[in-house]
PDB file of C-alpha atoms in Angstrom:
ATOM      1  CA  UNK X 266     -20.097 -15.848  46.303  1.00  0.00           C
ATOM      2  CA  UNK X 267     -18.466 -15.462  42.688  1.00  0.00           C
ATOM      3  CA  UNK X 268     -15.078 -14.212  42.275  1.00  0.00           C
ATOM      4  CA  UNK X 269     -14.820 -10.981  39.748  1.00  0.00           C
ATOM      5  CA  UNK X 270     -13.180 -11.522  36.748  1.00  0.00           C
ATOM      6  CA  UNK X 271     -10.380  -9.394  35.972  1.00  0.00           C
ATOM      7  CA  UNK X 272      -7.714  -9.247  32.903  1.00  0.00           C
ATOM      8  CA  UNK X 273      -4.905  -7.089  33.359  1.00  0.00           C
ATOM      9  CA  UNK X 274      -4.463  -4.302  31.056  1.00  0.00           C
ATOM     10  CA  UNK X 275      -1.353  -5.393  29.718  1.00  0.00           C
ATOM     11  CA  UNK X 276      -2.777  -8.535  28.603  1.00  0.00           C
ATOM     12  CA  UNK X 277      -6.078  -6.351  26.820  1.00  0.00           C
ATOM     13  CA  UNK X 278      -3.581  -4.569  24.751  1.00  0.00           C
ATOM     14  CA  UNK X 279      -1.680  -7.844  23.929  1.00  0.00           C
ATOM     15  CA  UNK X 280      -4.932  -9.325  22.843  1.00  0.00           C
ATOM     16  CA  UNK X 281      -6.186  -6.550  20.843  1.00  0.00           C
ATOM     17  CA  UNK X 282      -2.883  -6.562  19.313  1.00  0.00           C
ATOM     18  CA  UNK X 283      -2.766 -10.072  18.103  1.00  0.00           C
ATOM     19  CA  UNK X 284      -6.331 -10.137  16.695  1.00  0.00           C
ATOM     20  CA  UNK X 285      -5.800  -7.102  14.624  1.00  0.00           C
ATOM     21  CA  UNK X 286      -2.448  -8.343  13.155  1.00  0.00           C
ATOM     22  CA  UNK X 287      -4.438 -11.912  12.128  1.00  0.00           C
ATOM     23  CA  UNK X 288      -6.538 -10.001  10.454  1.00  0.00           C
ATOM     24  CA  UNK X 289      -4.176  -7.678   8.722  1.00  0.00           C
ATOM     25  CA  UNK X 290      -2.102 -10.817   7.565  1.00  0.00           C
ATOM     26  CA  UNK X 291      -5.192 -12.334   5.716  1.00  0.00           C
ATOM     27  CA  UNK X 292      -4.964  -9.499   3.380  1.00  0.00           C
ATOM     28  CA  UNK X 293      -3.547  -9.468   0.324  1.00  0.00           C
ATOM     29  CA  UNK X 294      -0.158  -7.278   0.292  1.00  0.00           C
ATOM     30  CA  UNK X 295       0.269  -3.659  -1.004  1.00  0.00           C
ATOM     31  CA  UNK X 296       3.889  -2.025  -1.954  1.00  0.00           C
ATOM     32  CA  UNK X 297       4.051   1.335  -1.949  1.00  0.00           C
ATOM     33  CA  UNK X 298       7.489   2.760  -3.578  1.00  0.00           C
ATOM     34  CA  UNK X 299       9.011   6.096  -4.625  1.00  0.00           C
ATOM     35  CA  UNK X 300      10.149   5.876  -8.259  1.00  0.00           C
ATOM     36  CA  UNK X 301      12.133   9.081  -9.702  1.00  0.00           C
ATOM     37  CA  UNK X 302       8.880  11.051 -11.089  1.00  0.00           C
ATOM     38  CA  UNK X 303       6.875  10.161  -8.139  1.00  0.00           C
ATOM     39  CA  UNK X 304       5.074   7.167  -5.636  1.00  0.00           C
ATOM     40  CA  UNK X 305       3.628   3.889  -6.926  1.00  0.00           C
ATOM     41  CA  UNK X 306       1.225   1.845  -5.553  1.00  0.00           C
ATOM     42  CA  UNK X 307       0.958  -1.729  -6.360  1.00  0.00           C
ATOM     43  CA  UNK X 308      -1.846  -3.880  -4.610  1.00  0.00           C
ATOM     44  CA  UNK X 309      -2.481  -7.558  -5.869  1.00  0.00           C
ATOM     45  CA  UNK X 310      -6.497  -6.702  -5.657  1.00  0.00           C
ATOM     46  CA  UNK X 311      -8.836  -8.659  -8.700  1.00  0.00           C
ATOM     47  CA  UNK X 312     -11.550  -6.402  -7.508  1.00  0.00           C
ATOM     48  CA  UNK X 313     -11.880  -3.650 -10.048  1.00  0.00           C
ATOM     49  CA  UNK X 314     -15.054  -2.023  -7.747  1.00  0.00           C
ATOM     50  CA  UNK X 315     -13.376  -2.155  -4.105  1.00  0.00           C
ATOM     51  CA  UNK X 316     -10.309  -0.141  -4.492  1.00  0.00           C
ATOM     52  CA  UNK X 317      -7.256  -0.664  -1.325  1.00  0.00           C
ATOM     53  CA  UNK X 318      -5.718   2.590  -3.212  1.00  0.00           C
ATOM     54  CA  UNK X 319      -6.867   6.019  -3.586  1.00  0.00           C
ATOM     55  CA  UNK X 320      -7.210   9.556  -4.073  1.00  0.00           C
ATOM     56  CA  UNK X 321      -7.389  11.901  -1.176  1.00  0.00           C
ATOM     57  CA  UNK X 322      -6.254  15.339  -2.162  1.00  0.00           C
ATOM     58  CA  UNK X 323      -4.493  17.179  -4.845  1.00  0.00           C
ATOM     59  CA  UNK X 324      -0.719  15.643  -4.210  1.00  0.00           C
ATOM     60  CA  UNK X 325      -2.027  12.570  -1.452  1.00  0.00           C
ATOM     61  CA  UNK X 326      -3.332   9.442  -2.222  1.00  0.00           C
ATOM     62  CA  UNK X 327      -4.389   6.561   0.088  1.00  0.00           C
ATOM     63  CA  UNK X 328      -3.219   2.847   0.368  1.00  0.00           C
ATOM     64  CA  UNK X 329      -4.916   0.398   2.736  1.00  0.00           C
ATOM     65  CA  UNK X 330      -5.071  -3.489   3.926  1.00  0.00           C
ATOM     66  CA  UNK X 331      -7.452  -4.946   6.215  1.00  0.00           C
ATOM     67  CA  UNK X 332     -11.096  -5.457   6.557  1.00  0.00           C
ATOM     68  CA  UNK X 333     -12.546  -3.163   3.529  1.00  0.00           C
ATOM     69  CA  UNK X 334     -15.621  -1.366   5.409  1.00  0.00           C
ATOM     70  CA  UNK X 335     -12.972  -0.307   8.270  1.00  0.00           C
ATOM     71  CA  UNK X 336     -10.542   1.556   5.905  1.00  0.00           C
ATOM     72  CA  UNK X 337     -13.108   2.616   3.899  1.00  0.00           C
ATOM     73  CA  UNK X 338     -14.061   4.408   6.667  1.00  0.00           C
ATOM     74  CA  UNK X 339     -10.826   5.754   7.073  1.00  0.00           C
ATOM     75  CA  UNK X 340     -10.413   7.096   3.224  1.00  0.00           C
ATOM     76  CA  UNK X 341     -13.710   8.875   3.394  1.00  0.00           C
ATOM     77  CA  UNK X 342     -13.234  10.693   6.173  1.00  0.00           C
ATOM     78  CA  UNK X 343      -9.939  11.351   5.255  1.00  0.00           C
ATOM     79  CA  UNK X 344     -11.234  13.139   2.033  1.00  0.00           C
ATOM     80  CA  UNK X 345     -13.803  15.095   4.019  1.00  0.00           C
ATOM     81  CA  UNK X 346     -11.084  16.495   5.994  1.00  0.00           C
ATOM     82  CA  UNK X 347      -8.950  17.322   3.226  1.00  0.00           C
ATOM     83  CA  UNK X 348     -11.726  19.021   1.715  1.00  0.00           C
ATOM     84  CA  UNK X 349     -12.572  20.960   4.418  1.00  0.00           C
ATOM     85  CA  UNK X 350      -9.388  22.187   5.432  1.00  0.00           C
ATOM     86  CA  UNK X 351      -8.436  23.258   1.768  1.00  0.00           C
ATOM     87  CA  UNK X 352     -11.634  24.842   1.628  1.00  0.00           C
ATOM     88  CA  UNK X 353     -11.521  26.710   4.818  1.00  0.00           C
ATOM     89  CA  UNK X 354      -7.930  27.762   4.060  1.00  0.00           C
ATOM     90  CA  UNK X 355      -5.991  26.992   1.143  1.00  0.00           C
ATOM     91  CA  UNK X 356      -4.824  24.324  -1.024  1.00  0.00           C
ATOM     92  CA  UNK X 357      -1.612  24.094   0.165  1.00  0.00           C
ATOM     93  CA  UNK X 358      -2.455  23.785   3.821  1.00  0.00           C
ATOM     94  CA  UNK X 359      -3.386  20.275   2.968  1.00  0.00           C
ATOM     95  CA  UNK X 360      -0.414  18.444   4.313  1.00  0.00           C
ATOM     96  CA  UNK X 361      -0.027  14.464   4.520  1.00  0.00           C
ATOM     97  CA  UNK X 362       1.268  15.098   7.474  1.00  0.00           C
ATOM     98  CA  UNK X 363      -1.553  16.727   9.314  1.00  0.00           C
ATOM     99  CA  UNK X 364      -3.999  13.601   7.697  1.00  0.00           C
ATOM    100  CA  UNK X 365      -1.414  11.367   9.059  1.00  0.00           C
ATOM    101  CA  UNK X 366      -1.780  12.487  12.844  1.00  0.00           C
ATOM    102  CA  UNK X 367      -5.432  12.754  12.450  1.00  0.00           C
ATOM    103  CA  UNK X 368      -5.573   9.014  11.518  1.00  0.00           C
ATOM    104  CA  UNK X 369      -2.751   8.449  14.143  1.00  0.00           C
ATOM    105  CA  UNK X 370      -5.495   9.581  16.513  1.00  0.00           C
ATOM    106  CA  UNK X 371      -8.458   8.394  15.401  1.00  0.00           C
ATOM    107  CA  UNK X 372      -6.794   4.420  14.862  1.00  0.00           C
ATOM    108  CA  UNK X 373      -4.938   5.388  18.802  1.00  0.00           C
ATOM    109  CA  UNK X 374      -8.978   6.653  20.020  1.00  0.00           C
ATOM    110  CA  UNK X 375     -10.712   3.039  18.942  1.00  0.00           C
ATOM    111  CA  UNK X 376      -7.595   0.812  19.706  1.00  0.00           C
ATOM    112  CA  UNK X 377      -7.561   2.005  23.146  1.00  0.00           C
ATOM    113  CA  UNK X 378     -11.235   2.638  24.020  1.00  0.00           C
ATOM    114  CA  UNK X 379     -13.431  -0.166  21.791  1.00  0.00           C
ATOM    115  CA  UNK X 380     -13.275  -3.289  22.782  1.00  0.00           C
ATOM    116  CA  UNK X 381     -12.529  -4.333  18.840  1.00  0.00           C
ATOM    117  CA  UNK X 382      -9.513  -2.351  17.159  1.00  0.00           C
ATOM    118  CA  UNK X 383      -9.613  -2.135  13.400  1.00  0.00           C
ATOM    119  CA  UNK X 384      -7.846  -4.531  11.706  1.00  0.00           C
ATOM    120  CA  UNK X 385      -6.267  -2.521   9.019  1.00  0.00           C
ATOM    121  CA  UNK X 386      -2.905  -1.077   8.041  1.00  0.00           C
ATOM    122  CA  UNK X 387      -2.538   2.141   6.038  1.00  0.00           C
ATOM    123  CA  UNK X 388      -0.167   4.398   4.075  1.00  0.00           C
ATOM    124  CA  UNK X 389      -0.022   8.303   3.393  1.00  0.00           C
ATOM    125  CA  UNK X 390       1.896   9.465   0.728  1.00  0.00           C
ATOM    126  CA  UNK X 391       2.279  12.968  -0.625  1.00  0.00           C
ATOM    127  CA  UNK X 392       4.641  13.628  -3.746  1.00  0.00           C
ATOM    128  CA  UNK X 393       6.911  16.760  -3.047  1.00  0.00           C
ATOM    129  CA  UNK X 394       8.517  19.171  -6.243  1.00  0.00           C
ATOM    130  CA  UNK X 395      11.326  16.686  -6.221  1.00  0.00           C
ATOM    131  CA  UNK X 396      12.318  13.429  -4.596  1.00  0.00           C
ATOM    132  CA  UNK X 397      13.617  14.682  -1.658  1.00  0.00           C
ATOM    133  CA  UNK X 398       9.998  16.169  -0.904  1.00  0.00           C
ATOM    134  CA  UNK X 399       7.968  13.448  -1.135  1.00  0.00           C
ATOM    135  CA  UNK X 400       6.782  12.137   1.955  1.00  0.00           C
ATOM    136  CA  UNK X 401       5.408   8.703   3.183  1.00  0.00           C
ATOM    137  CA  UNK X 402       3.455   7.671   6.691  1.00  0.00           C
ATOM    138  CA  UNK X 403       2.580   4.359   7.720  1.00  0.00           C
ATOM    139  CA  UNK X 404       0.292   3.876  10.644  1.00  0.00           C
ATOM    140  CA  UNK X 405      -0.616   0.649  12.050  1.00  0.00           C
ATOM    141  CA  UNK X 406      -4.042  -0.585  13.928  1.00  0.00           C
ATOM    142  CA  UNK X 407      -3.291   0.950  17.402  1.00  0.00           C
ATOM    143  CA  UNK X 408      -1.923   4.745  16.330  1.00  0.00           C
ATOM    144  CA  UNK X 409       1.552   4.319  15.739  1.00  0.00           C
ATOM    145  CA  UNK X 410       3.244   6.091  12.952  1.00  0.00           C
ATOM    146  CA  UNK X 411       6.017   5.754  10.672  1.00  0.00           C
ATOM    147  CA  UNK X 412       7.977   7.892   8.721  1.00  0.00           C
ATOM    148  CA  UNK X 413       9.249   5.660   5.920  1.00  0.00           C
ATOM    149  CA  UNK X 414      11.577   6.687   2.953  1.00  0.00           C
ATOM    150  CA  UNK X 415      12.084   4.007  -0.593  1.00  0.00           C
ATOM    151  CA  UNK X 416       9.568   1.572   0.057  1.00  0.00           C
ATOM    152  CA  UNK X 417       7.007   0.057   2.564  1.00  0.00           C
ATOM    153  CA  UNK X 418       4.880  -3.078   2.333  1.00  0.00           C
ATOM    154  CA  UNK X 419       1.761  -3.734   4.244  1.00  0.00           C
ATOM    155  CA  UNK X 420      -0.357  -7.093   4.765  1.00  0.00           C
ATOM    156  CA  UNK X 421       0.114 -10.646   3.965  1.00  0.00           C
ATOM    157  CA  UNK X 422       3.152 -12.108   4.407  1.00  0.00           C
ATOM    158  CA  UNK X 423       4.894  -8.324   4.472  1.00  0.00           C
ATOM    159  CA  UNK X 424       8.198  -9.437   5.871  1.00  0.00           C
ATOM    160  CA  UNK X 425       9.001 -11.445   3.022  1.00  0.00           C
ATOM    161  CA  UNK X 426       8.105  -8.953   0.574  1.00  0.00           C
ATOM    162  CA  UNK X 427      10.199  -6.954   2.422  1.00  0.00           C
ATOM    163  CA  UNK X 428      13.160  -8.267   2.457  1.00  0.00           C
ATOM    164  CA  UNK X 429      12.839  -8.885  -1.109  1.00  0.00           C
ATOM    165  CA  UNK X 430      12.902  -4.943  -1.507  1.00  0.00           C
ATOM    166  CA  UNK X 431      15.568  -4.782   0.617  1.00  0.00           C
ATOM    167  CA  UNK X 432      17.749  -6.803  -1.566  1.00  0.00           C
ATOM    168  CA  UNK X 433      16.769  -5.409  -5.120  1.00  0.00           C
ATOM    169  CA  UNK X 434      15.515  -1.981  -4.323  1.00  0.00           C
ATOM    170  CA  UNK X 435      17.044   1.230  -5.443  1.00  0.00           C
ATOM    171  CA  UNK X 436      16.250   4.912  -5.795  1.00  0.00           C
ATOM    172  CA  UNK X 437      15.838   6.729  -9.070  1.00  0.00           C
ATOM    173  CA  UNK X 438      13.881   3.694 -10.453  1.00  0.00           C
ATOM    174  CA  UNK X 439      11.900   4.959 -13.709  1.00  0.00           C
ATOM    175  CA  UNK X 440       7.914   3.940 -13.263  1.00  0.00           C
ATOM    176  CA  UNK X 441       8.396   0.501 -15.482  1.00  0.00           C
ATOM    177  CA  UNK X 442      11.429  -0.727 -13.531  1.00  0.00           C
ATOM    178  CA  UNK X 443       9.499  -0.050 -10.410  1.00  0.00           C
ATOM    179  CA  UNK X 444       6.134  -1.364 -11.346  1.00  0.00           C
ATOM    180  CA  UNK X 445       7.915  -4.964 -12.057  1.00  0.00           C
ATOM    181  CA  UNK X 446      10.217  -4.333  -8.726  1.00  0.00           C
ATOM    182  CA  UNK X 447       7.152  -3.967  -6.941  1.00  0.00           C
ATOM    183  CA  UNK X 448       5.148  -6.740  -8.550  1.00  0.00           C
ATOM    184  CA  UNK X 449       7.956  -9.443  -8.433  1.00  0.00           C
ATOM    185  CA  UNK X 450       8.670  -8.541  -4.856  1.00  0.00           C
ATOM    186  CA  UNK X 451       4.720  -9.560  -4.158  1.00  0.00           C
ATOM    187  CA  UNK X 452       4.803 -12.515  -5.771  1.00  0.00           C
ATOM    188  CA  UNK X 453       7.681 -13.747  -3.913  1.00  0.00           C
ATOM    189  CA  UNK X 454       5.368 -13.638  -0.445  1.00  0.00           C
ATOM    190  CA  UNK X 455       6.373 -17.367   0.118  1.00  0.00           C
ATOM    191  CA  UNK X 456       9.133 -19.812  -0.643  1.00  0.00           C
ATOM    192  CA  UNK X 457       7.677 -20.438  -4.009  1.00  0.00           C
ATOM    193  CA  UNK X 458       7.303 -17.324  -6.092  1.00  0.00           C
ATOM    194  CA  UNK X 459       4.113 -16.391  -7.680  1.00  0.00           C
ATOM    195  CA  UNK X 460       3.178 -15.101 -11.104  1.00  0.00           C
ATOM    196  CA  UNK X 461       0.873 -12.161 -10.747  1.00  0.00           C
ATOM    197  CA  UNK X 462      -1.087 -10.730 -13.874  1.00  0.00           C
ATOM    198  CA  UNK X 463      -2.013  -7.330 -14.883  1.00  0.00           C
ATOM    199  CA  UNK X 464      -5.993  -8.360 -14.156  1.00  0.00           C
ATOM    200  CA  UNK X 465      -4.891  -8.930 -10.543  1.00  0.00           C
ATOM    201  CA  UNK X 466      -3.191  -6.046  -9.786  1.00  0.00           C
ATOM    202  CA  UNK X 467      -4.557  -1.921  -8.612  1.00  0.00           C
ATOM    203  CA  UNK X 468      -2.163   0.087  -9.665  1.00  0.00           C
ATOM    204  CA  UNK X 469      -1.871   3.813  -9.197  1.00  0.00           C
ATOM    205  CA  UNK X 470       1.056   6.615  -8.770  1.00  0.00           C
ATOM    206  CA  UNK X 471       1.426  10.326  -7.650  1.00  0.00           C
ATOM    207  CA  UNK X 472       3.093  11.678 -10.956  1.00  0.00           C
ATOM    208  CA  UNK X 473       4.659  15.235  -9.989  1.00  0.00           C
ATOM    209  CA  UNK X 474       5.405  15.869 -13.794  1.00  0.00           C
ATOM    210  CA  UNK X 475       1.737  16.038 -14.599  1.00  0.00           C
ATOM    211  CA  UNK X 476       0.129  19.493 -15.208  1.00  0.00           C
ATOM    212  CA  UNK X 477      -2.571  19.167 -13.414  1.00  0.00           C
ATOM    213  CA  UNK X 478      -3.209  20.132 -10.090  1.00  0.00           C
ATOM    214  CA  UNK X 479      -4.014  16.768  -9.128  1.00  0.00           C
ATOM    215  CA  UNK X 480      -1.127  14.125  -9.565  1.00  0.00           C
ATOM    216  CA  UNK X 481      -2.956  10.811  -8.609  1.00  0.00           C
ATOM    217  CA  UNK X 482      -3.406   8.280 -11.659  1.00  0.00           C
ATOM    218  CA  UNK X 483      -4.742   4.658 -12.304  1.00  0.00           C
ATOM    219  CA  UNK X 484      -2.592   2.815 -14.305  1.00  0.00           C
ATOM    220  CA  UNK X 485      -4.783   0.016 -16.349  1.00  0.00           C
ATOM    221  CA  UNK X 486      -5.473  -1.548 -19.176  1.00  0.00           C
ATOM    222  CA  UNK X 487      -2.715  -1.774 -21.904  1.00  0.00           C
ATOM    223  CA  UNK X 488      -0.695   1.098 -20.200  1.00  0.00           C
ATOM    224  CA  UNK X 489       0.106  -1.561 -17.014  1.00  0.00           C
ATOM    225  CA  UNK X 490       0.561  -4.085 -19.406  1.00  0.00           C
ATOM    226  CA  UNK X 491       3.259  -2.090 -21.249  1.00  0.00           C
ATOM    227  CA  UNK X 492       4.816  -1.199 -18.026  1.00  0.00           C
ATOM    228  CA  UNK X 493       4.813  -4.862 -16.726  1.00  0.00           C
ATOM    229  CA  UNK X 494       6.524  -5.924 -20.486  1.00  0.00           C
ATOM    230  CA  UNK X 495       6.385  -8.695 -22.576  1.00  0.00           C
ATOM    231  CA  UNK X 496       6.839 -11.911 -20.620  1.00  0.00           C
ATOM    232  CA  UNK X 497       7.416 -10.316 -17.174  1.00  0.00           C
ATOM    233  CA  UNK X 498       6.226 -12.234 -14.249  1.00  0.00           C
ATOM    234  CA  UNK X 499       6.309 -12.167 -10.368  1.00  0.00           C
ATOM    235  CA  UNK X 500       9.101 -14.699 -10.229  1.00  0.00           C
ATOM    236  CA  UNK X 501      11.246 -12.191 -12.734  1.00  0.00           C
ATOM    237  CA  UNK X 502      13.955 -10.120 -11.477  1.00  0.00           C
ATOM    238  CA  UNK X 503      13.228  -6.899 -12.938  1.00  0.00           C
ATOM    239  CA  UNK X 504      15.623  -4.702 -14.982  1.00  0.00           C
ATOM    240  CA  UNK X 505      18.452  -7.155 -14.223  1.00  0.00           C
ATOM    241  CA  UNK X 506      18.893  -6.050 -10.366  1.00  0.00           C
ATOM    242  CA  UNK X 507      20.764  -8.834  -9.537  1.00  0.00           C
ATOM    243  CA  UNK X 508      23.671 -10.312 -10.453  1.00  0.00           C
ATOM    244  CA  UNK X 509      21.460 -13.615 -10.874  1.00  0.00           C
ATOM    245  CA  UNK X 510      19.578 -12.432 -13.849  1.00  0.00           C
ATOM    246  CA  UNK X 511      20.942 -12.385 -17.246  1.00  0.00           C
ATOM    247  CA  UNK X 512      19.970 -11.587 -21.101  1.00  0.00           C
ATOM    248  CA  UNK X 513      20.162 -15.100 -21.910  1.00  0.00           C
ATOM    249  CA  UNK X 514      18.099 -16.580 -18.783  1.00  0.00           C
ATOM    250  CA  UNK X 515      15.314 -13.924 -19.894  1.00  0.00           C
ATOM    251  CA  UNK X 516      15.109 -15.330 -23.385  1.00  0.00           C
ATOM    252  CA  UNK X 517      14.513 -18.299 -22.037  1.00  0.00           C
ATOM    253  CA  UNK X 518      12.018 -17.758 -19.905  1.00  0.00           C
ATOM    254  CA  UNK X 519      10.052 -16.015 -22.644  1.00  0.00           C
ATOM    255  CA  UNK X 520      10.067 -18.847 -24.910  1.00  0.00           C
ATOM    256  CA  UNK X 521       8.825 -20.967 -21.810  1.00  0.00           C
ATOM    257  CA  UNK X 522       6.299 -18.411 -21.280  1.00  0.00           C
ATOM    258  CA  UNK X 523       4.808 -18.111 -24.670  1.00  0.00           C
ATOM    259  CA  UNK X 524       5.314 -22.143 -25.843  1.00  0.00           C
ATOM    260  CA  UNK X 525       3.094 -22.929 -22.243  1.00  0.00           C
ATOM    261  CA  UNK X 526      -0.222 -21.889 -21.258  1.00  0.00           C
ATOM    262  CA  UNK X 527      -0.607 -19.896 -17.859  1.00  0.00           C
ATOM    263  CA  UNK X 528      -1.895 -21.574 -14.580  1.00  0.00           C
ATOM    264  CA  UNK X 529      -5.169 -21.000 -13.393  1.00  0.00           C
ATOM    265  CA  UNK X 530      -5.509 -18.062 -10.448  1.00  0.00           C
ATOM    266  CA  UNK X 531      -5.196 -19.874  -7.414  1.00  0.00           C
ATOM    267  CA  UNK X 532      -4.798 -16.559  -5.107  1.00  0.00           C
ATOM    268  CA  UNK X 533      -6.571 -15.894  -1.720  1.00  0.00           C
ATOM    269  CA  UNK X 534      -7.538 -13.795   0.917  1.00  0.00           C
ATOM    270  CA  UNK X 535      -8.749 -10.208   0.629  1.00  0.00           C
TER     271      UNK X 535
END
């Protein structure tokens, strides 16, 4: 006579858990911060056809790490809702917040009732009038939501990146400030920072000073590499931060920088 087999729930929910964080952490990072005309995204991503950032409505863009088919899922029907609902009503009933619960229940639905959850990890932003309006939601593989305010960081080795932030973020950043903030704080994902270049970065913002209805812009091309400067790097402290930086270590570096050639890309993951 066999025995059934039975796992208890709490240990389904643990497992689900851990796979869909493995996966997550495979990713490559994005850092999504609020700089004072707006919300940058910065993803290290060499892809320039498979985008982890994106628009979804007039004022709300989309920012995404994981498995790409899974949140690509996720943006599309995100934009069909949007649509819809603007459509149907008005514009401005098209709330991040209201796309944020509907992907809070849709990634709760699957965690719970599949017996694979999606490995991804997603933000919401929508840029406000001012500052104090803009508004940012990060929602993990099982449902849960966060309300987040400055900064957030999603896959890879997040923490670290994180704590970077912590230490050299501040508000009212202008948009080249930030951009080097954010792309400094990826490269230093390990104990040995990283130099990141402008061809393997996706870079986009919400701009609430443009005219146009819709505020979402790429940044490429020679614009990014403006905004990133002359000489800057990952392993830079941008627009002297911290006290550890100074006008004369920064020369320096750039002579290093321009008298030796660049290493080879050696990134990985997704």
């Amino acid at each position: 006579m066999s025995v059934p087999f039975y796992v208890s729930p709490e240990q389904i929910i643990k497992d689900k858990a851990d796979y869909a964080r493995k996966g997550i952490a495979r990713g490559r990072s994005v850092a999504v911060l609020q700089y004072t005309d707006g919300i940058l995204f910065v993803a290290e991503n060499p892809s320039r056809a498979l985008h982890k950032v994106s628009e979804i409505y007039d004022r709300i863009a989309f920012a995404a790490v994981g498995k790409y088919n899974e949140f690509e899922n996720l943006r599309v029907a995100g934009i069909r809702l949007a649509d819809l609902r603007g459509y149907s009503f008005d514009r401005r009933d098209v709330t991040v917040r209201n796309l944020a619960n509907a992907y809070a229940q849709t990634l709760g639905t699957i965690f719970t009732e599949t017996s694979k959850p999606y490995e991804v990890e997603i933000v919401v932003a929508e840029v406000g009038d001012d500052a104090s309006a803009d508004q940012m939601y990060r929602l993990t593989f099982d449902g849960s939501v966060g309300d987040e305010h400055g900064f957030v960081v999603m896959g890879g080795s997040a923490e670290n990146i994180s704590t970077y932030l912590e230490a050299q973020y501040a508000e009212g950043l202008d948009l080249a400030p930030a951009v080097r903030l954010a792309v400094s704080a990826i490269g230093h994902d390990s104990d040995e920072p990283r130099e990141i270049s402008a061809e393997q970065l996706e870079v986009a913002i919400l701009d609430r000073t443009r005219s146009q209805t819709r505020k979402f812009k790429r940044v490429t091309g020679s614009r990014l590499s403006e905004l990133l400067g002359a000489g800057a790097s990952a392993g830079a402290t941008p627009g002297g931060s911290s006290g550890k930086s100074s006008s004369k270590s920064t020369a320096k570096a750039s002579t290093k920088a321009s008298d030796k050639p660049q290493p080879p890309d050696s990134s990985q993951g997704s």
